[in-house]
PDB file of C-alpha atoms in Angstrom:
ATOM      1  CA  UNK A   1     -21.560   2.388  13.073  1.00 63.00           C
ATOM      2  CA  UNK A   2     -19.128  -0.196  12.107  1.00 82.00           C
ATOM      3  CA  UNK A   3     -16.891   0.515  15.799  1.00 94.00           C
ATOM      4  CA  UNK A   4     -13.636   0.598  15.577  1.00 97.00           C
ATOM      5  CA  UNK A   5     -11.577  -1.482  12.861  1.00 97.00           C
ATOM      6  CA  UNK A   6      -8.060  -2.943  13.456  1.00 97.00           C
ATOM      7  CA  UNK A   7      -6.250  -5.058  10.923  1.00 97.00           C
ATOM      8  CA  UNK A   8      -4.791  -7.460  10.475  1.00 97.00           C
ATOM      9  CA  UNK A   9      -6.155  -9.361  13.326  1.00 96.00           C
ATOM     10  CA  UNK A  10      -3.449 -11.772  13.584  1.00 97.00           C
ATOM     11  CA  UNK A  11       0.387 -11.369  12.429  1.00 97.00           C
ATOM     12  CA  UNK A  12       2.943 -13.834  12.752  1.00 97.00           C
ATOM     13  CA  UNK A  13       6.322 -12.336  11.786  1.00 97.00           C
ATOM     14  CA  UNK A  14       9.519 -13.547  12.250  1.00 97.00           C
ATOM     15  CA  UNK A  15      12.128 -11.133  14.094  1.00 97.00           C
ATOM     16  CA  UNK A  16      13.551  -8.458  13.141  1.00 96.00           C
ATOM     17  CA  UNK A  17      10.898  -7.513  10.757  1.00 97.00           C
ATOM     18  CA  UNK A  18       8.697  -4.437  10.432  1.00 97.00           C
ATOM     19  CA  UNK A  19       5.407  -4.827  11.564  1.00 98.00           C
ATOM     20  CA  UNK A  20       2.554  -2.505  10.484  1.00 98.00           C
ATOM     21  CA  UNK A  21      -1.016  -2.291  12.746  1.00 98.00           C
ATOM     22  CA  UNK A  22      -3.805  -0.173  11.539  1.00 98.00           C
ATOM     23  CA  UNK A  23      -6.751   1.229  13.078  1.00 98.00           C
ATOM     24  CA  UNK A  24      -9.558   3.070  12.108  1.00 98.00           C
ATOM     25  CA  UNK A  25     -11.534   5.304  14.846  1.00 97.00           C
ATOM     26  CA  UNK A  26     -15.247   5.526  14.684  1.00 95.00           C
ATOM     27  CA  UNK A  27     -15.950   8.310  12.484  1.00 94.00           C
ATOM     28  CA  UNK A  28     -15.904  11.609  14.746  1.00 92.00           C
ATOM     29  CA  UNK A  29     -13.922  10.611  17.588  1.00 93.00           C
ATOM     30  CA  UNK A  30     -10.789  12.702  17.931  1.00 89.00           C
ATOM     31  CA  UNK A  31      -9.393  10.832  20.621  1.00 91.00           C
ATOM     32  CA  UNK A  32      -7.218   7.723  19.491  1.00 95.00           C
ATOM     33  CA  UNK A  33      -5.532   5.460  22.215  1.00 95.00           C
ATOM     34  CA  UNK A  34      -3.333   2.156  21.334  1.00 97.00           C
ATOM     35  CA  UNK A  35      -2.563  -0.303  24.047  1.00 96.00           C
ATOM     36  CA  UNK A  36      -1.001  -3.355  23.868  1.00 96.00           C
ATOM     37  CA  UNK A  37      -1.955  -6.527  26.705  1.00 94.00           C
ATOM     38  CA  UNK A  38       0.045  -9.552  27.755  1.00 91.00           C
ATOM     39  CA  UNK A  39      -0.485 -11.753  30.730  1.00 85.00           C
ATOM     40  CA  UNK A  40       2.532 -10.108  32.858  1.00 84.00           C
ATOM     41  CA  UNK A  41       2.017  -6.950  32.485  1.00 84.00           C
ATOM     42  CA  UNK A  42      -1.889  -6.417  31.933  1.00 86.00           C
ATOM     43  CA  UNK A  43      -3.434  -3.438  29.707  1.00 90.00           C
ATOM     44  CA  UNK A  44      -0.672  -0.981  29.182  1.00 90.00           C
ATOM     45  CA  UNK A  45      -1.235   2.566  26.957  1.00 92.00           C
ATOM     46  CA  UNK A  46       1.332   3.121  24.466  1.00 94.00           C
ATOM     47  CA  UNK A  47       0.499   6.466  23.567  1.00 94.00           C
ATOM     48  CA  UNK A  48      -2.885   8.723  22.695  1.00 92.00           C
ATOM     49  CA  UNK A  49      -3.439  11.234  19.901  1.00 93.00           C
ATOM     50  CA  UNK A  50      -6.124  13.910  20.679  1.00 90.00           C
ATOM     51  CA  UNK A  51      -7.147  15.728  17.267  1.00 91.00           C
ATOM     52  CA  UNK A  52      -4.624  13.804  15.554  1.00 93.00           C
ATOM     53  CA  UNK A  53      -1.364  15.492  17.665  1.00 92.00           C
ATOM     54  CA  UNK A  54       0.285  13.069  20.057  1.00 92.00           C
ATOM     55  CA  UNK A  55      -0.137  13.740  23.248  1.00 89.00           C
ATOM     56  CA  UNK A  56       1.550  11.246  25.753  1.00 87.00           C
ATOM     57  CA  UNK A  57       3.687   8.813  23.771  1.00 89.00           C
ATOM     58  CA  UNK A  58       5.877   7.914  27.605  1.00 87.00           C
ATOM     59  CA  UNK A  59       4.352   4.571  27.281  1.00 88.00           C
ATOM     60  CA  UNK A  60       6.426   3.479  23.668  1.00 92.00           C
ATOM     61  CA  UNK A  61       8.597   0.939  24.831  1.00 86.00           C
ATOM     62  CA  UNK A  62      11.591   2.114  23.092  1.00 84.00           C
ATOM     63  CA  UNK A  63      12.735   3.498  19.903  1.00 90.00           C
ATOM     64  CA  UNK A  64      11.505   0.119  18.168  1.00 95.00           C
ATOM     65  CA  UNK A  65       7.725   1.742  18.139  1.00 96.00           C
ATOM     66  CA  UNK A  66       6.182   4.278  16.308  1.00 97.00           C
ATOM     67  CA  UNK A  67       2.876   5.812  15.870  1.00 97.00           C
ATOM     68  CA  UNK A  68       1.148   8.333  13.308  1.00 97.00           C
ATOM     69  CA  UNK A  69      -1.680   9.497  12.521  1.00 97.00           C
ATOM     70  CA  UNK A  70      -1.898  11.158   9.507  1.00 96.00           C
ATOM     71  CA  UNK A  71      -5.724  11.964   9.523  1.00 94.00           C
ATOM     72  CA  UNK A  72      -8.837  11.309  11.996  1.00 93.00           C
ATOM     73  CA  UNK A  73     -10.129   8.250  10.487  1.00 95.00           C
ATOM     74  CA  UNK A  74      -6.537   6.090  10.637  1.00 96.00           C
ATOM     75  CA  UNK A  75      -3.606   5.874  12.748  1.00 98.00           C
ATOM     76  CA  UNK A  76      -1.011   2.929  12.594  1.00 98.00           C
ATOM     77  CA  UNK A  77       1.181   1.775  15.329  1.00 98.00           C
ATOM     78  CA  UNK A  78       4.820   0.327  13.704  1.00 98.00           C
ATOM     79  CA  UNK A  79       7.618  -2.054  15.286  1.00 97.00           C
ATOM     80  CA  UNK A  80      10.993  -2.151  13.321  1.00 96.00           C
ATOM     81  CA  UNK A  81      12.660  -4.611  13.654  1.00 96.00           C
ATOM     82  CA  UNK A  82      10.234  -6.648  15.915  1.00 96.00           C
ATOM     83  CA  UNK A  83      11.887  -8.744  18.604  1.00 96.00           C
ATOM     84  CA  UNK A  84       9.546 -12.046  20.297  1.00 96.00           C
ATOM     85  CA  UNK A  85       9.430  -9.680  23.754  1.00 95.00           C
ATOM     86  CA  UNK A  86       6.457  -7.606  21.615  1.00 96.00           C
ATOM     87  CA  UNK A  87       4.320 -10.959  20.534  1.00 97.00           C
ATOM     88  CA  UNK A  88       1.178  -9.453  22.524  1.00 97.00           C
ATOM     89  CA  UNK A  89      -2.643  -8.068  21.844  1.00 97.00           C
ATOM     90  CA  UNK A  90      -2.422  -4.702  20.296  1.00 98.00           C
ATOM     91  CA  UNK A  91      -5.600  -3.076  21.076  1.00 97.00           C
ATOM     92  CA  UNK A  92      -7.053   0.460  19.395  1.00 97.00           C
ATOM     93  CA  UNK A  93      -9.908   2.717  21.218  1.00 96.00           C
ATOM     94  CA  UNK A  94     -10.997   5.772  20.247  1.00 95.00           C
ATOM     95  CA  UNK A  95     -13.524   8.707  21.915  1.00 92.00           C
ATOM     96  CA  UNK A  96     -14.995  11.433  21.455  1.00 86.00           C
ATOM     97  CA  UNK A  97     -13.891  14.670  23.550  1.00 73.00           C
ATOM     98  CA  UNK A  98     -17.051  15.354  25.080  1.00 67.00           C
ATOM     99  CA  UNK A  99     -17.573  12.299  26.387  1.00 73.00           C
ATOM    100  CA  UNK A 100     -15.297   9.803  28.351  1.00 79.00           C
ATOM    101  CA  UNK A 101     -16.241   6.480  27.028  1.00 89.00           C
ATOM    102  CA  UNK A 102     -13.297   4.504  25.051  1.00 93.00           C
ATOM    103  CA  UNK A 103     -14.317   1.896  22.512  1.00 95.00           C
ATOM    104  CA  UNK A 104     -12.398  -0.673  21.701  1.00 97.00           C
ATOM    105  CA  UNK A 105     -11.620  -2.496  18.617  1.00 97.00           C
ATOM    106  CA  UNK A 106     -11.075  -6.200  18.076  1.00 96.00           C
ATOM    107  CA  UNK A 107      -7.208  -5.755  18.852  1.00 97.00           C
ATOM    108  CA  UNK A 108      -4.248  -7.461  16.803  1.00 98.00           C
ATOM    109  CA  UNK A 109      -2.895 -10.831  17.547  1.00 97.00           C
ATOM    110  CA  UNK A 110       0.910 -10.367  16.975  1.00 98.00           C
ATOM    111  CA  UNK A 111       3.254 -13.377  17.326  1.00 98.00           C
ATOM    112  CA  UNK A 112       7.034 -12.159  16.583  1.00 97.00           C
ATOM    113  CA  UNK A 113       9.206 -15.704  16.032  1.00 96.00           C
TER     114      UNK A 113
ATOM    115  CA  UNK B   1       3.800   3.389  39.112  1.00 64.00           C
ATOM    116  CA  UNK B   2       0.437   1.822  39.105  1.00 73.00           C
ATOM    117  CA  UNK B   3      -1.945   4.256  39.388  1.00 87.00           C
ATOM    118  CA  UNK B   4      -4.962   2.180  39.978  1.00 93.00           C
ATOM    119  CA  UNK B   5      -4.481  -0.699  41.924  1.00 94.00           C
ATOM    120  CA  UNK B   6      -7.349  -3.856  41.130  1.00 95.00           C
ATOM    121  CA  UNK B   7      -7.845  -7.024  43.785  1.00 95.00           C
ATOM    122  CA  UNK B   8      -8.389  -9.984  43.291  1.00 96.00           C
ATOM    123  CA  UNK B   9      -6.473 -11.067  40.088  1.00 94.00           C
ATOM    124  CA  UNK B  10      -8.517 -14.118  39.949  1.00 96.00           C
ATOM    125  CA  UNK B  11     -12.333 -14.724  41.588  1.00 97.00           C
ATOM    126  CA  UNK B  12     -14.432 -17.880  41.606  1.00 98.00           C
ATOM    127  CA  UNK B  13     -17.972 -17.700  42.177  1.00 98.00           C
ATOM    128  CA  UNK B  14     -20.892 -19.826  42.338  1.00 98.00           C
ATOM    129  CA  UNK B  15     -24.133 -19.514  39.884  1.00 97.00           C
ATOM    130  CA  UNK B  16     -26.294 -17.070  42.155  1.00 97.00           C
ATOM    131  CA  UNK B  17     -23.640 -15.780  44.710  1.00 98.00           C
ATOM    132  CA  UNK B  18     -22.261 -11.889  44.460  1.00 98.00           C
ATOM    133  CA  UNK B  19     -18.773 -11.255  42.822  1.00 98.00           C
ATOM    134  CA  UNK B  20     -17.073  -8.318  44.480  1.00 98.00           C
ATOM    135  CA  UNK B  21     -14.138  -6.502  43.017  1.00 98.00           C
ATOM    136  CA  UNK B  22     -11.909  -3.965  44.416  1.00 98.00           C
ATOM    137  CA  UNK B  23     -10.382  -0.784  42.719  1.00 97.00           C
ATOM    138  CA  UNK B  24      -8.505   1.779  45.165  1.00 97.00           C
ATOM    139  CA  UNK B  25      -6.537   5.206  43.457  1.00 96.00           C
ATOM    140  CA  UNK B  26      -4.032   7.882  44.575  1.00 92.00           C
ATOM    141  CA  UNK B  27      -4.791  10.532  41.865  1.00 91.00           C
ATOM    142  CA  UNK B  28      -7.709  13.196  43.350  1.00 91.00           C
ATOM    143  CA  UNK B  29      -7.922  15.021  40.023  1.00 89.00           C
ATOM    144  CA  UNK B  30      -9.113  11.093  38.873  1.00 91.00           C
ATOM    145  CA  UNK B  31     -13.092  12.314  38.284  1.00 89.00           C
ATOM    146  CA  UNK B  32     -14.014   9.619  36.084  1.00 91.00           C
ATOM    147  CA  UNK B  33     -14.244   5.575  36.754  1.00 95.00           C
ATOM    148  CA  UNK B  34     -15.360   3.034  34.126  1.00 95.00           C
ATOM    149  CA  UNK B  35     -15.415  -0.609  34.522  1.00 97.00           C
ATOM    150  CA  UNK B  36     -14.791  -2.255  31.677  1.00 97.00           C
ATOM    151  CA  UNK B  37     -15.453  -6.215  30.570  1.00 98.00           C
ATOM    152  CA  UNK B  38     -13.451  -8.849  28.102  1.00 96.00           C
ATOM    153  CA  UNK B  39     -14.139 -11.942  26.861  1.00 96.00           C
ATOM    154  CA  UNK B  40     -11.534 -13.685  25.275  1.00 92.00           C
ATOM    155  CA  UNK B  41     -10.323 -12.860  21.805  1.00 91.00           C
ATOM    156  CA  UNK B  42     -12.178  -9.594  21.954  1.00 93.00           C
ATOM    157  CA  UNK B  43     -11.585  -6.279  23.076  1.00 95.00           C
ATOM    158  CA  UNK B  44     -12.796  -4.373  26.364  1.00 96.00           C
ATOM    159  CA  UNK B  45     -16.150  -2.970  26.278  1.00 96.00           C
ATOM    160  CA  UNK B  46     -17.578  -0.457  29.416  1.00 95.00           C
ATOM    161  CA  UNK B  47     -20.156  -1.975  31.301  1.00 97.00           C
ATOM    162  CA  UNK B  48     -20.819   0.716  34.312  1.00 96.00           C
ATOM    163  CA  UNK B  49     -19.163   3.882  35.100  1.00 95.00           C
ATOM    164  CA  UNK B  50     -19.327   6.031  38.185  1.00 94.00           C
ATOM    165  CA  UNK B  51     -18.656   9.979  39.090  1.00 91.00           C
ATOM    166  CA  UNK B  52     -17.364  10.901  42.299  1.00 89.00           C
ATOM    167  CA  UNK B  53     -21.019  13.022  43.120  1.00 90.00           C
ATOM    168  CA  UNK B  54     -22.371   9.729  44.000  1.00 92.00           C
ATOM    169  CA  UNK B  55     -21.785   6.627  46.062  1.00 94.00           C
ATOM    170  CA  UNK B  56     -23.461   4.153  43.851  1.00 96.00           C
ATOM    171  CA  UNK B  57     -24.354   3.352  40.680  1.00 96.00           C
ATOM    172  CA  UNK B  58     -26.582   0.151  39.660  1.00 96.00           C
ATOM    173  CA  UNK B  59     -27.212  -1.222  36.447  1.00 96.00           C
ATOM    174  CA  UNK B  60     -29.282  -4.316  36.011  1.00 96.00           C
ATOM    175  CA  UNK B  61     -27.143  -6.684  38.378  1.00 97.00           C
ATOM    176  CA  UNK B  62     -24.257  -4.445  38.385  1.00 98.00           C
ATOM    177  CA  UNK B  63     -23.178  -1.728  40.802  1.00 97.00           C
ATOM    178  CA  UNK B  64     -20.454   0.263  41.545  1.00 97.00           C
ATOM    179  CA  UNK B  65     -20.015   1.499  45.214  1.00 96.00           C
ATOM    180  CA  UNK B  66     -17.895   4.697  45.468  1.00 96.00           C
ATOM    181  CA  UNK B  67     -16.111   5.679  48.492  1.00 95.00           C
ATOM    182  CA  UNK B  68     -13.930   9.218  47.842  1.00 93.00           C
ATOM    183  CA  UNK B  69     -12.894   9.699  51.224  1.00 94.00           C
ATOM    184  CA  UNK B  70     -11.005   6.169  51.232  1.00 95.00           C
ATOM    185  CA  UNK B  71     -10.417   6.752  47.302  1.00 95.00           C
ATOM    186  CA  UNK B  72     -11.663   3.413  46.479  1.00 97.00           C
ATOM    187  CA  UNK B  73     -14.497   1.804  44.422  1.00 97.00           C
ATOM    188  CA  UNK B  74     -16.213  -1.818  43.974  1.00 98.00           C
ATOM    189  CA  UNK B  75     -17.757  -3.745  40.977  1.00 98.00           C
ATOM    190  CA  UNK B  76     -20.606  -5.888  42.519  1.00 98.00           C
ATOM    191  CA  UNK B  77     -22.287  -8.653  40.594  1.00 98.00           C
ATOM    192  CA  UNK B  78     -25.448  -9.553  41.790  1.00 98.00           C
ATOM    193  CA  UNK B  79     -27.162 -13.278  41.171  1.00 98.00           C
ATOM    194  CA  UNK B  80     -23.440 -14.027  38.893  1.00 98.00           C
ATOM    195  CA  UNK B  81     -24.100 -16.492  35.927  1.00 98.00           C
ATOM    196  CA  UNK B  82     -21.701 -18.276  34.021  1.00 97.00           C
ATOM    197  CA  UNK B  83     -22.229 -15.814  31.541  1.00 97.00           C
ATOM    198  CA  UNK B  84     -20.454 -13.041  33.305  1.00 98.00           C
ATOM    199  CA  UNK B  85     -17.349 -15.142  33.087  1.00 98.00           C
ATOM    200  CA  UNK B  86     -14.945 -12.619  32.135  1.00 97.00           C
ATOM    201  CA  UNK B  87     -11.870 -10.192  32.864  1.00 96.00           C
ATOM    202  CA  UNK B  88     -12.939  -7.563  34.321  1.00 97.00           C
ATOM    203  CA  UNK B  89     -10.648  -3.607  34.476  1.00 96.00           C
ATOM    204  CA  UNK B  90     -11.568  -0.770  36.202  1.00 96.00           C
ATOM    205  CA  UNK B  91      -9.882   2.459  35.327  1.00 95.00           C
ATOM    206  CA  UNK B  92      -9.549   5.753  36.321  1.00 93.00           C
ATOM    207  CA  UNK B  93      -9.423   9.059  34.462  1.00 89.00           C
ATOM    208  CA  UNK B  94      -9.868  12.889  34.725  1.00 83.00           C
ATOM    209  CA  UNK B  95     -12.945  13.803  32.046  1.00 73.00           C
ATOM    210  CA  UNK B  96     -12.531  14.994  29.537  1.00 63.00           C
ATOM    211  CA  UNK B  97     -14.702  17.828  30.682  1.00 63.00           C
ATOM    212  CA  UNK B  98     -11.689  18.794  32.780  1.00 62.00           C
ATOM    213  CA  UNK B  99      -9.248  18.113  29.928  1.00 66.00           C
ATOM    214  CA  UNK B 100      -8.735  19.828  26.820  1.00 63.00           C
ATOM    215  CA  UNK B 101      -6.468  16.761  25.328  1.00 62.00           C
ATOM    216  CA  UNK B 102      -9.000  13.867  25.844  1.00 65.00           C
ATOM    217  CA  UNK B 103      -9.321  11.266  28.472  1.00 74.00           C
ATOM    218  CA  UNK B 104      -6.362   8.789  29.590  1.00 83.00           C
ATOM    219  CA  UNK B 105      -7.579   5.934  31.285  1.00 89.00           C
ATOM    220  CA  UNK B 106      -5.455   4.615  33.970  1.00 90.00           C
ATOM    221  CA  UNK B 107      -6.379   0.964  33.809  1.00 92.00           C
ATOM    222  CA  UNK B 108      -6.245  -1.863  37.019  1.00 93.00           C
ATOM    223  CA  UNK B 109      -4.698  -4.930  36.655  1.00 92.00           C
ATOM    224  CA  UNK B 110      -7.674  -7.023  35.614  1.00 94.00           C
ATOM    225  CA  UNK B 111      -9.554  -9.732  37.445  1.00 96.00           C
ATOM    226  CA  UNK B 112     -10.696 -12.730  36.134  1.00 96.00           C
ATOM    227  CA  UNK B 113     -13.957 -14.077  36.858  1.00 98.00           C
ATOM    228  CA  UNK B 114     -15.095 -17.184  36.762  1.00 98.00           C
ATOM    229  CA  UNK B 115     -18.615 -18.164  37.766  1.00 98.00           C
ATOM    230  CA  UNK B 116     -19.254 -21.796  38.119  1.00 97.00           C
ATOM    231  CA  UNK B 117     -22.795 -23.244  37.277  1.00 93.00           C
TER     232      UNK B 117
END
């Protein structure tokens, strides 16, 4: 299995511009998690679909960020209009529901100017 | 609220001496605790994970030690090497066994290991 895919792996944008991240589960998983990391505030969850329905989205920063997922092999996690306070590692994980292990992908690099 | 809280944020450690890292929760329901590992540039992979019907778990040089009654658990790294140089997370979750919308992980803080040849 190819694990899970995130693109792009690095984006520099400058602000106020829409940023688009992508992920692709590993095929079967139903559980979908995106979490973004920075040095001050660690590994936080922005919000987890479970067979494709969102189920806690309390960790979205604000009305900036949004998240679909339109089917159970891709979900994408947007910022409009990006501000330099979101320049982070966006990381994707997905699981399967009988199980509790979370794999993660590669993450995206974003750098907002 | 942090729901898991991780000590230390940073560890040093020589080649061949034990690296010990502390997790401690609040959550009871929590049935479920991973550690995971990251190396730079990549993302977090599980490397040991531990239910609350046991008091340890070992794998290879790792170990968790569990202790419900205090609600708090350890990452132990036997005979460190420089390779183990990492940030490490533990995390906390009710299964998914338990939950009929998936796991949430409630991750620590991270530590960062360094172990010095």
């Amino acid at each position: 299995d190819a694990g899970v895919i995130q693109s792009p792996r690095h984006e520099v944008t400058e602000m106020g511009q829409e940023v688009t991240l992508r992920c692709k589960p590993i095929s079967g998983h139903n559980s979908l998690f995106w979490y973004r990391q920075t040095m001050m505030r660690g590994l936080e969850l922005l919000i987890y679909f479970n067979n494709n329905v969102p189920i806690d989205d309390s960790g979205m920063p604000e009305d900036r960020f949004s998240a679909k997922m339109p089917n159970a092999s891709f979900s994408t996690l947007k910022i409009q209009p990006s501000e330099p306070r979101d320049s982070a590692v966006y990381f994707c994980a997905s699981s399967l529901e009988t199980t509790d292990t979370q794999y993660f992908g590669p993450g995206t690099r974003l750098t907002v100017l | 609220q942090q729901q898991v809280k991780q000590s230390p944020q940073s560890l040093i450690v020589q080649k061949g001496g034990i690296s010990i890292i502390n997790c401690a929760y609040e959550n009871t329901a929590f049935d479920y605790f991973p550690w995971y590992q990251q190396f730079p540039g990549k993302g977090p992979a599980l490397l040991i994970a531990i239910r609350p019907d046991v008091s340890e778990k070992k794998e290879g040089r790792f170990t968790i030690s569990f202790n419900k009654s205090a609600k708090q658990f350890s990452l132990h790294i036997m005979d460190s090497q420089p390779g183990d140089s990492a940030t490490y997370f533990c995390a906390a979750s009710i299964s998914s066994a338990l939950s009929n919308t998936g796991n949430q992980f409630y991750f620590g803080t991270g530590t960062s290991l360094t172990v010095i040849p």
